[in-house]
Amino acid sequence: MNQKALIGAAIGVVVAGAVTLSTLFTVHQTEQVLVVQFGKPVRVITEPGLHAKIPFIQNTISFDRRLLDFEGRSEEVILGDQRRLIVDTFTRFRIVDPLQYFQTVGFGEAAIRARLSSIVPSALRRVLGNEPLLSVLSEDRARIMAEIRQQVNAEARRFGIQVEDVRIRRADLPEENTQAILSRMQTERERVAREARAEGAEVAARIRAAAERERTVILAEAQAQADIIRGAGEQEAIRIFADAFNRDREFFAFWRSMQAYREAFGEEAQARLVLTPDSEFFRFFREIPKDVRAAEAR
C-alpha cells in the first residue's frame, strides 16, 4: 500500500513538474515574447522576468529586442550625373512590434532579411539616382544616408521593425569607369602641370627681363660715371701738361721729342722712317737746348 502511494506521489510530482514547466517561462532582458494559442497570437510580453501561460495550450515565440544587422549584396546604382557606382550597404534594425512582425513576416529572421534585401536597394536607387558623384563623396553623404534611412524605415515599419541606421560601407566605380576616370584625372593633372610650367616660364621670363633691364641700367650708369671720371682725369692731365709746358716750354718740347725717339727707335719699335736730315723731327740731334747745356755745365 505504501509502495503504491509512493509511486502515485512520484507520478503526481512528475505531472506537477511538467505542468509547472509548461506553465511558467522566463523572459530574458534581451528578448520579447509572443504567446500564441493554437497558432493565434494572444499577448505580447516585453517585461523581463518569470511569467505564466496556459499549459499545453499556449506556446511562446521569442524575438530578439537588440539591434540586428543586415548586410546587403553589392548593388550597381546609376547616379544623377549618369555615372555608375557599385555600393555595399549595411542596415541596423530592431523588432519593435512582435505581433505585427509575426503577422506579416513570421517568427524567423530570414524572412525579414529577404524583405530588406529588396527595400534597401530600392531606396538606395531612388535617392542616389538624384545625386551626383561629388555629393556622394562629400559632406552631403550624411544627408543622403539620412534620406535613405527615412525611406527604408517608412517601408519597413509595416513589418513591425524600426530601422536605426543605413550606411554605405563601400562605394566603388566599375572597372571600366575607373580606368576612364583615371585617364581623365591623368589628363587633367597633365593640363594643370602644363599650366604651372607655362606660368613658371612666364614668371622666369619676367624676372630675366627685369634683371637684364637692371643690368643694362647699372652698366649704363657705370659707363657714364666712368666717362665722367675719365673726362675729369683727362682734364686734369691736360691741365698738368699745360702747367708743365708753360713753366718751361723748351724743356717740355725736348722731353716730348725724347719720348718720340724712344717709341720710334726703341727695341720694340717696328716702324721705318724716311726723313731728310734737316727734318724738324731730328732737331734735337743737331742742337742741345739751353736748359740741358746749363744742366751739363753744372
PDB file of C-alpha atoms in Angstrom:
ATOM      1  CA  MET A   1       0.000   0.000   0.000  1.00  0.00           C
ATOM      2  CA  ASN A   2       2.830   2.297   0.881  1.00  0.00           C
ATOM      3  CA  GLN A   3       4.600   1.399  -2.349  1.00  0.00           C
ATOM      4  CA  LYS A   4       1.555   2.322  -4.403  1.00  0.00           C
ATOM      5  CA  ALA A   5       1.284   5.568  -2.514  1.00  0.00           C
ATOM      6  CA  LEU A   6       4.899   6.380  -3.215  1.00  0.00           C
ATOM      7  CA  ILE A   7       4.504   5.628  -6.911  1.00  0.00           C
ATOM      8  CA  GLY A   8       1.390   7.759  -7.051  1.00  0.00           C
ATOM      9  CA  ALA A   9       3.119  10.557  -5.229  1.00  0.00           C
ATOM     10  CA  ALA A  10       6.050  10.343  -7.627  1.00  0.00           C
ATOM     11  CA  ILE A  11       3.729  10.420 -10.634  1.00  0.00           C
ATOM     12  CA  GLY A  12       1.945  13.404  -9.125  1.00  0.00           C
ATOM     13  CA  VAL A  13       5.231  15.212  -8.634  1.00  0.00           C
ATOM     14  CA  VAL A  14       6.236  14.482 -12.212  1.00  0.00           C
ATOM     15  CA  VAL A  15       2.885  15.663 -13.534  1.00  0.00           C
ATOM     16  CA  ALA A  16       3.016  18.736 -11.333  1.00  0.00           C
ATOM     17  CA  GLY A  17       6.527  19.444 -12.532  1.00  0.00           C
ATOM     18  CA  ALA A  18       5.532  19.038 -16.140  1.00  0.00           C
ATOM     19  CA  VAL A  19       2.520  21.293 -15.622  1.00  0.00           C
ATOM     20  CA  THR A  20       4.705  23.829 -13.864  1.00  0.00           C
ATOM     21  CA  LEU A  21       7.343  23.766 -16.588  1.00  0.00           C
ATOM     22  CA  SER A  22       4.622  24.095 -19.199  1.00  0.00           C
ATOM     23  CA  THR A  23       3.021  26.957 -17.290  1.00  0.00           C
ATOM     24  CA  LEU A  24       5.968  29.077 -16.219  1.00  0.00           C
ATOM     25  CA  PHE A  25       8.551  30.591 -18.543  1.00  0.00           C
ATOM     26  CA  THR A  26      11.266  33.215 -18.269  1.00  0.00           C
ATOM     27  CA  VAL A  27      11.620  36.285 -20.442  1.00  0.00           C
ATOM     28  CA  HIS A  28      15.232  37.434 -20.774  1.00  0.00           C
ATOM     29  CA  GLN A  29      16.030  41.121 -20.836  1.00  0.00           C
ATOM     30  CA  THR A  30      17.268  40.800 -24.413  1.00  0.00           C
ATOM     31  CA  GLU A  31      14.026  39.138 -25.549  1.00  0.00           C
ATOM     32  CA  GLN A  32      10.384  39.894 -26.099  1.00  0.00           C
ATOM     33  CA  VAL A  33       7.897  37.033 -26.164  1.00  0.00           C
ATOM     34  CA  LEU A  34       4.712  36.461 -28.102  1.00  0.00           C
ATOM     35  CA  VAL A  35       2.252  33.994 -26.518  1.00  0.00           C
ATOM     36  CA  VAL A  36       0.246  32.058 -29.098  1.00  0.00           C
ATOM     37  CA  GLN A  37      -2.678  29.717 -28.581  1.00  0.00           C
ATOM     38  CA  PHE A  38      -3.317  27.170 -31.295  1.00  0.00           C
ATOM     39  CA  GLY A  39      -1.163  29.274 -33.627  1.00  0.00           C
ATOM     40  CA  LYS A  40      -3.003  32.521 -32.900  1.00  0.00           C
ATOM     41  CA  PRO A  41      -1.237  35.338 -31.009  1.00  0.00           C
ATOM     42  CA  VAL A  42      -2.713  36.030 -27.579  1.00  0.00           C
ATOM     43  CA  ARG A  43      -0.457  38.568 -25.924  1.00  0.00           C
ATOM     44  CA  VAL A  44       2.983  40.185 -26.090  1.00  0.00           C
ATOM     45  CA  ILE A  45       5.346  40.195 -23.123  1.00  0.00           C
ATOM     46  CA  THR A  46       8.170  42.722 -23.162  1.00  0.00           C
ATOM     47  CA  GLU A  47       8.982  42.839 -19.442  1.00  0.00           C
ATOM     48  CA  PRO A  48      11.787  40.517 -18.364  1.00  0.00           C
ATOM     49  CA  GLY A  49      11.133  38.052 -15.556  1.00  0.00           C
ATOM     50  CA  LEU A  50       9.025  34.991 -14.731  1.00  0.00           C
ATOM     51  CA  HIS A  51       5.657  34.701 -16.482  1.00  0.00           C
ATOM     52  CA  ALA A  52       2.874  32.115 -16.801  1.00  0.00           C
ATOM     53  CA  LYS A  53       0.729  30.722 -19.595  1.00  0.00           C
ATOM     54  CA  ILE A  54      -1.901  28.063 -20.010  1.00  0.00           C
ATOM     55  CA  PRO A  55      -0.040  24.743 -20.068  1.00  0.00           C
ATOM     56  CA  PHE A  56      -0.144  22.524 -23.142  1.00  0.00           C
ATOM     57  CA  ILE A  57      -2.392  25.024 -24.943  1.00  0.00           C
ATOM     58  CA  GLN A  58      -0.315  28.113 -25.249  1.00  0.00           C
ATOM     59  CA  ASN A  59       3.204  28.354 -26.626  1.00  0.00           C
ATOM     60  CA  THR A  60       5.773  31.132 -26.659  1.00  0.00           C
ATOM     61  CA  ILE A  61       7.798  32.604 -29.518  1.00  0.00           C
ATOM     62  CA  SER A  62      10.845  34.694 -28.628  1.00  0.00           C
ATOM     63  CA  PHE A  63      12.040  37.703 -30.618  1.00  0.00           C
ATOM     64  CA  ASP A  64      15.374  39.447 -30.122  1.00  0.00           C
ATOM     65  CA  ARG A  65      14.935  43.032 -28.933  1.00  0.00           C
ATOM     66  CA  ARG A  66      18.567  44.002 -29.605  1.00  0.00           C
ATOM     67  CA  LEU A  67      19.919  45.688 -32.719  1.00  0.00           C
ATOM     68  CA  LEU A  68      20.135  43.307 -35.647  1.00  0.00           C
ATOM     69  CA  ASP A  69      22.443  43.658 -38.628  1.00  0.00           C
ATOM     70  CA  PHE A  70      21.660  43.162 -42.284  1.00  0.00           C
ATOM     71  CA  GLU A  71      24.388  43.292 -44.910  1.00  0.00           C
ATOM     72  CA  GLY A  72      23.070  43.665 -48.419  1.00  0.00           C
ATOM     73  CA  ARG A  73      24.769  42.478 -51.555  1.00  0.00           C
ATOM     74  CA  SER A  74      26.678  44.837 -53.837  1.00  0.00           C
ATOM     75  CA  GLU A  75      24.365  46.931 -55.988  1.00  0.00           C
ATOM     76  CA  GLU A  76      25.194  48.881 -59.147  1.00  0.00           C
ATOM     77  CA  VAL A  77      23.489  52.255 -58.972  1.00  0.00           C
ATOM     78  CA  ILE A  78      23.169  54.948 -61.651  1.00  0.00           C
ATOM     79  CA  LEU A  79      23.747  58.362 -60.091  1.00  0.00           C
ATOM     80  CA  GLY A  80      22.137  61.649 -61.000  1.00  0.00           C
ATOM     81  CA  ASP A  81      25.048  62.573 -63.300  1.00  0.00           C
ATOM     82  CA  GLN A  82      24.647  59.223 -65.130  1.00  0.00           C
ATOM     83  CA  ARG A  83      27.724  57.717 -63.531  1.00  0.00           C
ATOM     84  CA  ARG A  84      27.648  54.158 -62.301  1.00  0.00           C
ATOM     85  CA  LEU A  85      28.612  53.237 -58.757  1.00  0.00           C
ATOM     86  CA  ILE A  86      28.886  49.856 -57.042  1.00  0.00           C
ATOM     87  CA  VAL A  87      27.611  50.274 -53.480  1.00  0.00           C
ATOM     88  CA  ASP A  88      27.785  47.944 -50.460  1.00  0.00           C
ATOM     89  CA  THR A  89      25.454  48.799 -47.561  1.00  0.00           C
ATOM     90  CA  PHE A  90      24.667  47.537 -44.105  1.00  0.00           C
ATOM     91  CA  THR A  91      21.473  48.129 -42.140  1.00  0.00           C
ATOM     92  CA  ARG A  92      20.773  48.025 -38.422  1.00  0.00           C
ATOM     93  CA  PHE A  93      17.234  47.427 -37.231  1.00  0.00           C
ATOM     94  CA  ARG A  94      15.289  46.170 -34.236  1.00  0.00           C
ATOM     95  CA  ILE A  95      11.913  44.414 -33.788  1.00  0.00           C
ATOM     96  CA  VAL A  96       9.601  46.878 -32.021  1.00  0.00           C
ATOM     97  CA  ASP A  97       6.226  45.169 -32.566  1.00  0.00           C
ATOM     98  CA  PRO A  98       6.465  41.382 -32.226  1.00  0.00           C
ATOM     99  CA  LEU A  99       2.747  40.916 -33.001  1.00  0.00           C
ATOM    100  CA  GLN A 100       2.905  42.820 -36.269  1.00  0.00           C
ATOM    101  CA  TYR A 101       6.203  41.166 -37.107  1.00  0.00           C
ATOM    102  CA  PHE A 102       4.666  37.709 -36.539  1.00  0.00           C
ATOM    103  CA  GLN A 103       1.582  38.534 -38.592  1.00  0.00           C
ATOM    104  CA  THR A 104       3.477  39.991 -41.569  1.00  0.00           C
ATOM    105  CA  VAL A 105       6.790  38.134 -41.572  1.00  0.00           C
ATOM    106  CA  GLY A 106       6.622  35.108 -39.292  1.00  0.00           C
ATOM    107  CA  PHE A 107       8.906  34.213 -36.443  1.00  0.00           C
ATOM    108  CA  GLY A 108      12.281  33.812 -38.189  1.00  0.00           C
ATOM    109  CA  GLU A 109      14.849  36.471 -39.150  1.00  0.00           C
ATOM    110  CA  ALA A 110      15.470  35.047 -42.607  1.00  0.00           C
ATOM    111  CA  ALA A 111      12.121  36.360 -43.872  1.00  0.00           C
ATOM    112  CA  ILE A 112      12.738  39.958 -42.766  1.00  0.00           C
ATOM    113  CA  ARG A 113      16.223  39.861 -44.236  1.00  0.00           C
ATOM    114  CA  ALA A 114      14.684  38.813 -47.535  1.00  0.00           C
ATOM    115  CA  ARG A 115      12.298  41.797 -47.328  1.00  0.00           C
ATOM    116  CA  LEU A 116      15.148  44.184 -46.521  1.00  0.00           C
ATOM    117  CA  SER A 117      17.178  42.846 -49.437  1.00  0.00           C
ATOM    118  CA  SER A 118      14.598  44.440 -51.738  1.00  0.00           C
ATOM    119  CA  ILE A 119      13.626  47.504 -49.652  1.00  0.00           C
ATOM    120  CA  VAL A 120      17.155  48.846 -49.090  1.00  0.00           C
ATOM    121  CA  PRO A 121      18.350  48.666 -52.748  1.00  0.00           C
ATOM    122  CA  SER A 122      15.112  50.303 -53.919  1.00  0.00           C
ATOM    123  CA  ALA A 123      15.545  53.244 -51.535  1.00  0.00           C
ATOM    124  CA  LEU A 124      19.225  53.388 -52.437  1.00  0.00           C
ATOM    125  CA  ARG A 125      18.458  53.711 -56.158  1.00  0.00           C
ATOM    126  CA  ARG A 126      15.708  56.282 -55.613  1.00  0.00           C
ATOM    127  CA  VAL A 127      17.880  58.584 -53.524  1.00  0.00           C
ATOM    128  CA  LEU A 128      21.229  58.163 -55.292  1.00  0.00           C
ATOM    129  CA  GLY A 129      19.525  58.490 -58.664  1.00  0.00           C
ATOM    130  CA  ASN A 130      19.061  62.200 -57.888  1.00  0.00           C
ATOM    131  CA  GLU A 131      22.566  62.841 -56.526  1.00  0.00           C
ATOM    132  CA  PRO A 132      25.853  63.447 -58.411  1.00  0.00           C
ATOM    133  CA  LEU A 133      29.042  61.586 -57.596  1.00  0.00           C
ATOM    134  CA  LEU A 134      30.612  64.575 -55.847  1.00  0.00           C
ATOM    135  CA  SER A 135      27.715  64.744 -53.388  1.00  0.00           C
ATOM    136  CA  VAL A 136      28.107  61.062 -52.528  1.00  0.00           C
ATOM    137  CA  LEU A 137      31.815  61.592 -51.857  1.00  0.00           C
ATOM    138  CA  SER A 138      31.437  64.885 -49.961  1.00  0.00           C
ATOM    139  CA  GLU A 139      29.883  66.073 -46.709  1.00  0.00           C
ATOM    140  CA  ASP A 140      26.434  65.676 -48.288  1.00  0.00           C
ATOM    141  CA  ARG A 141      26.816  61.937 -47.762  1.00  0.00           C
ATOM    142  CA  ALA A 142      25.336  62.205 -44.234  1.00  0.00           C
ATOM    143  CA  ARG A 143      22.238  63.929 -45.623  1.00  0.00           C
ATOM    144  CA  ILE A 144      21.909  61.295 -48.351  1.00  0.00           C
ATOM    145  CA  MET A 145      22.172  58.429 -45.866  1.00  0.00           C
ATOM    146  CA  ALA A 146      19.576  60.062 -43.589  1.00  0.00           C
ATOM    147  CA  GLU A 147      17.166  60.264 -46.514  1.00  0.00           C
ATOM    148  CA  ILE A 148      17.787  56.619 -47.428  1.00  0.00           C
ATOM    149  CA  ARG A 149      17.240  55.564 -43.806  1.00  0.00           C
ATOM    150  CA  GLN A 150      13.980  57.521 -43.675  1.00  0.00           C
ATOM    151  CA  GLN A 151      12.633  55.842 -46.813  1.00  0.00           C
ATOM    152  CA  VAL A 152      13.712  52.355 -45.686  1.00  0.00           C
ATOM    153  CA  ASN A 153      12.178  52.908 -42.254  1.00  0.00           C
ATOM    154  CA  ALA A 154       8.898  54.092 -43.779  1.00  0.00           C
ATOM    155  CA  GLU A 155       8.575  50.837 -45.744  1.00  0.00           C
ATOM    156  CA  ALA A 156       9.906  48.545 -43.015  1.00  0.00           C
ATOM    157  CA  ARG A 157       7.602  49.914 -40.288  1.00  0.00           C
ATOM    158  CA  ARG A 158       4.686  47.854 -41.625  1.00  0.00           C
ATOM    159  CA  PHE A 159       6.645  44.719 -40.726  1.00  0.00           C
ATOM    160  CA  GLY A 160       6.934  45.715 -37.063  1.00  0.00           C
ATOM    161  CA  ILE A 161      10.599  46.718 -37.232  1.00  0.00           C
ATOM    162  CA  GLN A 162      12.374  50.035 -36.877  1.00  0.00           C
ATOM    163  CA  VAL A 163      15.439  50.821 -38.981  1.00  0.00           C
ATOM    164  CA  GLU A 164      18.014  52.594 -36.844  1.00  0.00           C
ATOM    165  CA  ASP A 165      20.726  53.164 -39.436  1.00  0.00           C
ATOM    166  CA  VAL A 166      21.667  52.570 -43.060  1.00  0.00           C
ATOM    167  CA  ARG A 167      25.269  53.085 -44.079  1.00  0.00           C
ATOM    168  CA  ILE A 168      27.330  52.806 -47.242  1.00  0.00           C
ATOM    169  CA  ARG A 169      30.187  50.518 -46.378  1.00  0.00           C
ATOM    170  CA  ARG A 170      31.955  50.830 -49.696  1.00  0.00           C
ATOM    171  CA  ALA A 171      31.369  52.740 -52.920  1.00  0.00           C
ATOM    172  CA  ASP A 172      33.469  51.810 -55.936  1.00  0.00           C
ATOM    173  CA  LEU A 173      33.336  52.685 -59.577  1.00  0.00           C
ATOM    174  CA  PRO A 174      33.012  49.856 -62.102  1.00  0.00           C
ATOM    175  CA  GLU A 175      36.325  48.717 -63.520  1.00  0.00           C
ATOM    176  CA  GLU A 176      35.718  50.255 -66.954  1.00  0.00           C
ATOM    177  CA  ASN A 177      34.647  53.551 -65.388  1.00  0.00           C
ATOM    178  CA  THR A 178      37.630  53.506 -63.060  1.00  0.00           C
ATOM    179  CA  GLN A 179      40.054  53.294 -65.967  1.00  0.00           C
ATOM    180  CA  ALA A 180      38.237  56.083 -67.816  1.00  0.00           C
ATOM    181  CA  ILE A 181      38.232  58.308 -64.742  1.00  0.00           C
ATOM    182  CA  LEU A 182      41.896  57.588 -64.093  1.00  0.00           C
ATOM    183  CA  SER A 183      42.660  58.585 -67.687  1.00  0.00           C
ATOM    184  CA  ARG A 184      40.671  61.800 -67.282  1.00  0.00           C
ATOM    185  CA  MET A 185      42.414  62.502 -63.982  1.00  0.00           C
ATOM    186  CA  GLN A 186      45.795  61.948 -65.608  1.00  0.00           C
ATOM    187  CA  THR A 187      44.856  64.257 -68.482  1.00  0.00           C
ATOM    188  CA  GLU A 188      43.643  66.886 -66.036  1.00  0.00           C
ATOM    189  CA  ARG A 189      46.821  66.612 -63.964  1.00  0.00           C
ATOM    190  CA  GLU A 190      48.909  66.957 -67.125  1.00  0.00           C
ATOM    191  CA  ARG A 191      46.922  70.044 -68.119  1.00  0.00           C
ATOM    192  CA  VAL A 192      47.455  71.569 -64.683  1.00  0.00           C
ATOM    193  CA  ALA A 193      51.169  70.723 -64.906  1.00  0.00           C
ATOM    194  CA  ARG A 194      51.404  72.408 -68.330  1.00  0.00           C
ATOM    195  CA  GLU A 195      49.675  75.493 -66.989  1.00  0.00           C
ATOM    196  CA  ALA A 196      52.008  75.544 -63.983  1.00  0.00           C
ATOM    197  CA  ARG A 197      55.052  75.204 -66.245  1.00  0.00           C
ATOM    198  CA  ALA A 198      53.750  77.957 -68.540  1.00  0.00           C
ATOM    199  CA  GLU A 199      53.136  80.245 -65.587  1.00  0.00           C
ATOM    200  CA  GLY A 200      56.596  79.428 -64.236  1.00  0.00           C
ATOM    201  CA  ALA A 201      58.180  80.166 -67.626  1.00  0.00           C
ATOM    202  CA  GLU A 202      56.296  83.471 -67.789  1.00  0.00           C
ATOM    203  CA  VAL A 203      57.458  84.454 -64.297  1.00  0.00           C
ATOM    204  CA  ALA A 204      61.018  83.385 -65.156  1.00  0.00           C
ATOM    205  CA  ALA A 205      60.913  85.484 -68.348  1.00  0.00           C
ATOM    206  CA  ARG A 206      59.697  88.497 -66.378  1.00  0.00           C
ATOM    207  CA  ILE A 207      62.460  88.010 -63.800  1.00  0.00           C
ATOM    208  CA  ARG A 208      65.118  87.643 -66.526  1.00  0.00           C
ATOM    209  CA  ALA A 209      63.796  90.707 -68.338  1.00  0.00           C
ATOM    210  CA  ALA A 210      63.819  92.740 -65.129  1.00  0.00           C
ATOM    211  CA  ALA A 211      67.341  91.521 -64.318  1.00  0.00           C
ATOM    212  CA  GLU A 212      68.547  92.306 -67.845  1.00  0.00           C
ATOM    213  CA  ARG A 213      66.949  95.755 -67.660  1.00  0.00           C
ATOM    214  CA  GLU A 214      68.549  96.384 -64.268  1.00  0.00           C
ATOM    215  CA  ARG A 215      71.894  95.138 -65.619  1.00  0.00           C
ATOM    216  CA  THR A 216      71.650  97.497 -68.589  1.00  0.00           C
ATOM    217  CA  VAL A 217      70.807 100.416 -66.325  1.00  0.00           C
ATOM    218  CA  ILE A 218      73.671  99.563 -63.946  1.00  0.00           C
ATOM    219  CA  LEU A 219      76.155  99.227 -66.834  1.00  0.00           C
ATOM    220  CA  ALA A 220      74.942 102.477 -68.396  1.00  0.00           C
ATOM    221  CA  GLU A 221      75.244 104.317 -65.093  1.00  0.00           C
ATOM    222  CA  ALA A 222      78.686 102.781 -64.509  1.00  0.00           C
ATOM    223  CA  GLN A 223      79.797 103.715 -68.032  1.00  0.00           C
ATOM    224  CA  ALA A 224      78.523 107.252 -67.543  1.00  0.00           C
ATOM    225  CA  GLN A 225      80.327 107.501 -64.206  1.00  0.00           C
ATOM    226  CA  ALA A 226      83.495 106.075 -65.803  1.00  0.00           C
ATOM    227  CA  ASP A 227      83.253 108.584 -68.672  1.00  0.00           C
ATOM    228  CA  ILE A 228      82.841 111.385 -66.149  1.00  0.00           C
ATOM    229  CA  ILE A 229      85.842 110.189 -64.130  1.00  0.00           C
ATOM    230  CA  ARG A 230      87.882 109.610 -67.304  1.00  0.00           C
ATOM    231  CA  GLY A 231      86.985 113.052 -68.574  1.00  0.00           C
ATOM    232  CA  ALA A 232      87.941 114.594 -65.258  1.00  0.00           C
ATOM    233  CA  GLY A 233      91.225 112.650 -65.325  1.00  0.00           C
ATOM    234  CA  GLU A 234      91.984 113.717 -68.885  1.00  0.00           C
ATOM    235  CA  GLN A 235      91.120 117.288 -67.981  1.00  0.00           C
ATOM    236  CA  GLU A 236      93.485 117.116 -65.003  1.00  0.00           C
ATOM    237  CA  ALA A 237      96.185 115.549 -67.188  1.00  0.00           C
ATOM    238  CA  ILE A 238      95.790 118.301 -69.770  1.00  0.00           C
ATOM    239  CA  ARG A 239      95.983 120.880 -67.027  1.00  0.00           C
ATOM    240  CA  ILE A 240      99.152 119.306 -65.642  1.00  0.00           C
ATOM    241  CA  PHE A 241     100.698 119.134 -69.108  1.00  0.00           C
ATOM    242  CA  ALA A 242      99.709 122.720 -69.749  1.00  0.00           C
ATOM    243  CA  ASP A 243     101.232 123.861 -66.453  1.00  0.00           C
ATOM    244  CA  ALA A 244     104.417 121.929 -67.203  1.00  0.00           C
ATOM    245  CA  PHE A 245     104.553 123.331 -70.743  1.00  0.00           C
ATOM    246  CA  ASN A 246     104.013 126.877 -69.529  1.00  0.00           C
ATOM    247  CA  ARG A 247     106.771 126.527 -66.930  1.00  0.00           C
ATOM    248  CA  ASP A 248     109.485 125.551 -69.442  1.00  0.00           C
ATOM    249  CA  ARG A 249     108.354 125.217 -72.986  1.00  0.00           C
ATOM    250  CA  GLU A 250     111.742 124.390 -74.413  1.00  0.00           C
ATOM    251  CA  PHE A 251     112.389 121.594 -71.910  1.00  0.00           C
ATOM    252  CA  PHE A 252     108.862 120.201 -72.427  1.00  0.00           C
ATOM    253  CA  ALA A 253     109.465 120.155 -76.187  1.00  0.00           C
ATOM    254  CA  PHE A 254     112.755 118.343 -75.575  1.00  0.00           C
ATOM    255  CA  TRP A 255     111.129 115.798 -73.282  1.00  0.00           C
ATOM    256  CA  ARG A 256     108.365 115.117 -75.743  1.00  0.00           C
ATOM    257  CA  SER A 257     110.898 114.625 -78.520  1.00  0.00           C
ATOM    258  CA  MET A 258     112.804 112.131 -76.340  1.00  0.00           C
ATOM    259  CA  GLN A 259     109.595 110.190 -75.821  1.00  0.00           C
ATOM    260  CA  ALA A 260     109.019 110.164 -79.574  1.00  0.00           C
ATOM    261  CA  TYR A 261     112.624 108.985 -80.176  1.00  0.00           C
ATOM    262  CA  ARG A 262     112.140 106.143 -77.653  1.00  0.00           C
ATOM    263  CA  GLU A 263     108.966 104.958 -79.319  1.00  0.00           C
ATOM    264  CA  ALA A 264     110.426 105.317 -82.831  1.00  0.00           C
ATOM    265  CA  PHE A 265     113.894 103.849 -82.224  1.00  0.00           C
ATOM    266  CA  GLY A 266     113.353 101.571 -79.213  1.00  0.00           C
ATOM    267  CA  GLU A 267     113.927  97.804 -79.211  1.00  0.00           C
ATOM    268  CA  GLU A 268     110.245  97.096 -79.713  1.00  0.00           C
ATOM    269  CA  ALA A 269     109.819  99.683 -82.469  1.00  0.00           C
ATOM    270  CA  GLN A 270     108.918  98.194 -85.844  1.00  0.00           C
ATOM    271  CA  ALA A 271     108.325 101.397 -87.796  1.00  0.00           C
ATOM    272  CA  ARG A 272     110.577 102.720 -90.527  1.00  0.00           C
ATOM    273  CA  LEU A 273     111.001 106.459 -91.051  1.00  0.00           C
ATOM    274  CA  VAL A 274     112.057 108.091 -94.278  1.00  0.00           C
ATOM    275  CA  LEU A 275     113.061 111.681 -93.412  1.00  0.00           C
ATOM    276  CA  THR A 276     115.593 114.236 -94.544  1.00  0.00           C
ATOM    277  CA  PRO A 277     118.499 115.014 -92.163  1.00  0.00           C
ATOM    278  CA  ASP A 278     117.285 118.534 -91.670  1.00  0.00           C
ATOM    279  CA  SER A 279     113.834 117.418 -90.644  1.00  0.00           C
ATOM    280  CA  GLU A 280     112.334 119.073 -87.589  1.00  0.00           C
ATOM    281  CA  PHE A 281     111.994 115.572 -86.029  1.00  0.00           C
ATOM    282  CA  PHE A 282     115.820 115.392 -85.695  1.00  0.00           C
ATOM    283  CA  ARG A 283     116.189 118.901 -84.371  1.00  0.00           C
ATOM    284  CA  PHE A 284     117.498 117.799 -81.001  1.00  0.00           C
ATOM    285  CA  PHE A 285     120.166 115.655 -82.721  1.00  0.00           C
ATOM    286  CA  ARG A 286     121.571 118.817 -84.172  1.00  0.00           C
ATOM    287  CA  GLU A 287     121.284 121.157 -81.190  1.00  0.00           C
ATOM    288  CA  ILE A 288     121.039 120.853 -77.431  1.00  0.00           C
ATOM    289  CA  PRO A 289     118.542 123.011 -75.549  1.00  0.00           C
ATOM    290  CA  LYS A 290     119.951 125.720 -73.321  1.00  0.00           C
ATOM    291  CA  ASP A 291     118.493 124.167 -70.185  1.00  0.00           C
ATOM    292  CA  VAL A 292     120.181 120.856 -70.961  1.00  0.00           C
ATOM    293  CA  ARG A 293     123.543 122.606 -71.610  1.00  0.00           C
ATOM    294  CA  ALA A 294     123.219 124.506 -68.393  1.00  0.00           C
ATOM    295  CA  ALA A 295     122.448 121.293 -66.515  1.00  0.00           C
ATOM    296  CA  GLU A 296     125.557 119.656 -68.061  1.00  0.00           C
ATOM    297  CA  ALA A 297     127.679 122.640 -67.177  1.00  0.00           C
ATOM    298  CA  ARG A 298     126.680 122.353 -63.531  1.00  0.00           C
TER     299      ARG A 298
END
